[in-house]
Amino acid sequence: MFMYEMPTRLYFGKDCLKGAGKNLKQLGKKALIVTGRHSAKINGSQKAVTDALESEGVTWVLFDQIENNPSIDTVRRAADFGKSQHVDFVIGIGGGSPMDAAKVIALLCTNDLDDAALFTGPYVRPLPIVTVPTTSGTGSEVTKVGVLTNHHAGTKQSVNTPLIFPVLSYADPSFTESVSTTVTMDTAVDALSHAIEGYMSRKSTPMSDVWAEEAMRFLGPHLTDLEGNIPYVVREDLMYGATTAGMVIAQTGTTLVHGMGYQLTYYKELSHGRANGLLLPGYMRLMTETMEDKVEKIWDILGFSGLQDFADCLHSLMPERVSLTEEEIEEYVRLTLPTGAVASTPYEVNGEVIARLYRELA
């Protein structure tokens, strides 16, 4: 038995926001647009959204102070602003940070939650959520998760509820054309990590595996195309792969790579995708012991001869190493062990397994 839920209505392709005003108008008379400070203005996505709103007489207000790895304090400020403006729905424009933040902001507009209850619920229905991705990585446009930085816990944590699936998502690959080489690499590897982890999860299903294989087919051929002038057709494949990989983790969640990677992002300031990329080779070595048939299928889909070939590719994209003290490793292990990511990993994970993977990053 398995359950599949994908309530988001997805529009994909260049100029997919044209004519979106009619759909947006059905959500209310006033929107809160949630973005970072710069990229949505530079790549044209913010104007495309506001044009769509204004074409149908929908008013809007802007909160453009979302940082990378948004904090609880930031989403609370944005929710207070949205409530003071009496907004009817929330639109998140950007990479994973603005989209994740928008989901939680919409939840906080209708729920009175302290910092503990924010991550556990129970929740009542949030304001309707719309997402517009401008990077090809997180897949947040089709997931039920909003990841925040929780300084009280000293790590990143997830708000996870089907209530925060976006109602509408508009994925236009042209918005990624101004993305830097580094961000393009990091987000592509993040998307690949989603597909692989979902494929290798204890929660994987025949249906999620179909989407995982589809995502890998579109991401794998471009792992060597992530530098220089990237043509639109590649950008389109990357966004399609990221979105389908998001559909995978909406069903399965993530596994040990994400559980461990959060500590590298929080304490070592590595980007989320880069942290995942550094951990993936060690994770795949574990998987060869427990899911050998699926591992071989991954190499076949991605076009690698085996683990070493895969590791060499990731190291060429992300050559840096991370040296951790034993005290740091002990703390990271403590934070990782109780997470759902460990429970979803198809391997008998204990503290020594996690510590060994962290040591191998040096």
Coordinates of C-alpha atoms in Angstrom, one line a residue, residues 84-243:
S84 CA -1.3 44.1 8.9
Q85 CA -1.9 44.5 5.2
H86 CA -4.9 42.1 5.2
V87 CA -3.5 40.0 2.4
D88 CA -5.5 37.1 1.0
F89 CA -2.7 34.9 -0.4
V90 CA 1.1 34.7 -0.5
I91 CA 3.4 34.4 -3.6
G92 CA 6.9 33.2 -3.1
I93 CA 9.4 34.1 -5.9
G94 CA 13.0 32.9 -5.9
G95 CA 15.0 29.8 -5.0
G96 CA 14.2 27.5 -2.1
S97 CA 14.6 30.2 0.6
P98 CA 11.9 32.6 -0.6
M99 CA 9.5 29.7 -1.6
D100 CA 10.0 27.9 1.7
A101 CA 9.6 31.2 3.6
A102 CA 6.4 32.0 1.7
K103 CA 4.9 28.7 2.8
V104 CA 5.6 29.3 6.4
I105 CA 4.5 32.9 6.2
A106 CA 1.2 31.8 4.8
L107 CA 0.9 29.3 7.7
L108 CA 1.7 32.0 10.3
C109 CA -0.9 34.3 8.9
T110 CA -3.6 32.0 10.1
N111 CA -2.0 30.1 13.0
D112 CA -0.8 31.3 16.4
L113 CA 2.3 29.1 16.9
D114 CA 5.2 29.4 19.3
D115 CA 8.7 28.4 18.1
A116 CA 8.2 24.7 19.1
A117 CA 4.6 24.4 17.7
L118 CA 5.8 25.9 14.5
F119 CA 7.6 22.7 13.6
T120 CA 5.0 20.2 15.1
G121 CA 1.5 21.7 14.7
P122 CA -1.3 21.1 14.9
Y123 CA -2.1 23.6 12.1
V124 CA -5.2 25.2 10.6
R125 CA -5.3 25.9 6.9
P126 CA -2.9 28.7 5.8
L127 CA -3.5 31.4 3.2
P128 CA -3.3 30.1 -0.3
I129 CA 0.3 29.8 -1.6
V130 CA 1.7 30.4 -5.0
T131 CA 5.3 29.7 -6.0
V132 CA 7.6 30.9 -8.8
P133 CA 11.0 29.2 -8.8
T134 CA 13.9 31.1 -10.2
T135 CA 16.6 28.4 -9.6
S136 CA 16.6 24.7 -10.5
G137 CA 17.3 23.0 -7.3
T138 CA 15.0 22.7 -4.3
G139 CA 11.7 21.7 -6.0
S140 CA 9.9 23.6 -3.3
E141 CA 7.4 24.7 -5.9
V142 CA 5.8 21.2 -5.5
T143 CA 6.5 20.1 -2.0
K144 CA 4.8 20.3 1.4
V145 CA 8.0 21.4 3.3
G146 CA 9.3 24.8 4.4
V147 CA 12.9 24.7 5.8
L148 CA 13.9 27.3 8.3
T149 CA 17.0 28.1 10.3
N150 CA 16.3 27.5 13.9
H151 CA 18.9 29.3 16.0
H152 CA 17.4 27.9 19.2
A153 CA 18.1 24.4 18.1
G154 CA 21.4 25.3 16.3
T155 CA 20.4 23.7 13.0
K156 CA 17.9 23.8 10.1
Q157 CA 14.5 22.3 10.7
S158 CA 11.4 21.6 8.5
V159 CA 7.8 22.7 8.8
N160 CA 6.2 19.6 7.1
T161 CA 2.5 19.5 6.4
P162 CA 0.3 18.8 3.3
L163 CA -1.4 22.1 4.1
I164 CA 1.5 24.1 2.7
F165 CA 1.5 22.5 -0.7
P166 CA 1.3 25.4 -3.1
V167 CA -2.0 25.9 -4.8
L168 CA -0.4 27.1 -8.0
S169 CA 3.2 27.0 -9.2
Y170 CA 4.6 28.7 -12.3
A171 CA 8.0 27.3 -13.4
D172 CA 9.6 29.4 -16.2
P173 CA 13.1 28.2 -17.0
S174 CA 14.0 31.6 -18.5
F175 CA 14.1 33.1 -15.0
T176 CA 17.2 31.0 -14.3
E177 CA 19.2 32.5 -17.2
S178 CA 20.9 35.1 -15.0
V179 CA 21.9 32.5 -12.3
S180 CA 25.6 32.3 -11.6
T181 CA 27.7 29.3 -12.4
T182 CA 28.2 28.5 -8.7
V183 CA 24.5 28.6 -8.0
T184 CA 23.6 26.7 -11.1
M185 CA 26.0 23.9 -10.0
D186 CA 24.8 23.9 -6.4
T187 CA 21.2 23.8 -7.2
A188 CA 21.5 21.1 -9.9
V189 CA 23.3 18.9 -7.4
D190 CA 20.6 19.6 -4.8
A191 CA 18.0 18.5 -7.3
L192 CA 20.0 15.4 -8.1
S193 CA 20.3 14.7 -4.4
H194 CA 16.5 14.8 -4.0
A195 CA 16.0 12.3 -6.8
I196 CA 18.6 9.9 -5.5
E197 CA 17.6 10.2 -1.8
G198 CA 13.9 9.7 -2.7
Y199 CA 14.8 6.7 -4.8
M200 CA 16.8 5.3 -2.0
S201 CA 14.3 6.1 0.8
R202 CA 12.5 3.6 3.0
K203 CA 9.4 5.6 2.0
S204 CA 9.9 5.2 -1.7
T205 CA 7.0 3.9 -3.7
P206 CA 6.6 2.6 -7.3
M207 CA 5.1 5.9 -8.2
S208 CA 7.8 8.1 -6.6
D209 CA 10.5 5.9 -8.3
V210 CA 9.0 6.7 -11.7
W211 CA 9.5 10.5 -11.0
A212 CA 13.0 9.9 -9.5
E213 CA 14.1 8.1 -12.6
E214 CA 12.6 10.8 -14.8
A215 CA 14.4 13.5 -12.8
M216 CA 17.7 11.7 -13.1
R217 CA 17.3 11.2 -16.9
F218 CA 17.0 15.0 -17.3
L219 CA 19.7 16.0 -14.7
G220 CA 22.4 13.4 -15.4
P221 CA 23.4 14.4 -18.9
H222 CA 24.0 18.0 -17.9
L223 CA 26.3 17.5 -14.9
T224 CA 29.1 18.4 -17.2
D225 CA 27.2 21.3 -18.8
L226 CA 27.1 23.6 -15.7
E227 CA 29.7 26.1 -16.6
G228 CA 30.0 28.9 -19.1
N229 CA 27.1 30.0 -21.3
I230 CA 24.3 27.5 -20.6
P231 CA 21.7 27.4 -23.4
Y232 CA 18.0 27.7 -22.7
V233 CA 17.4 24.1 -23.6
V234 CA 19.7 23.0 -20.8
R235 CA 18.1 25.4 -18.4
E236 CA 14.8 23.9 -19.2
D237 CA 16.0 20.4 -18.6
L238 CA 17.5 21.4 -15.3
M239 CA 14.3 23.0 -14.1
Y240 CA 12.2 20.1 -15.2
G241 CA 14.5 17.7 -13.4
A242 CA 14.4 19.9 -10.3
T243 CA 10.6 20.1 -10.3

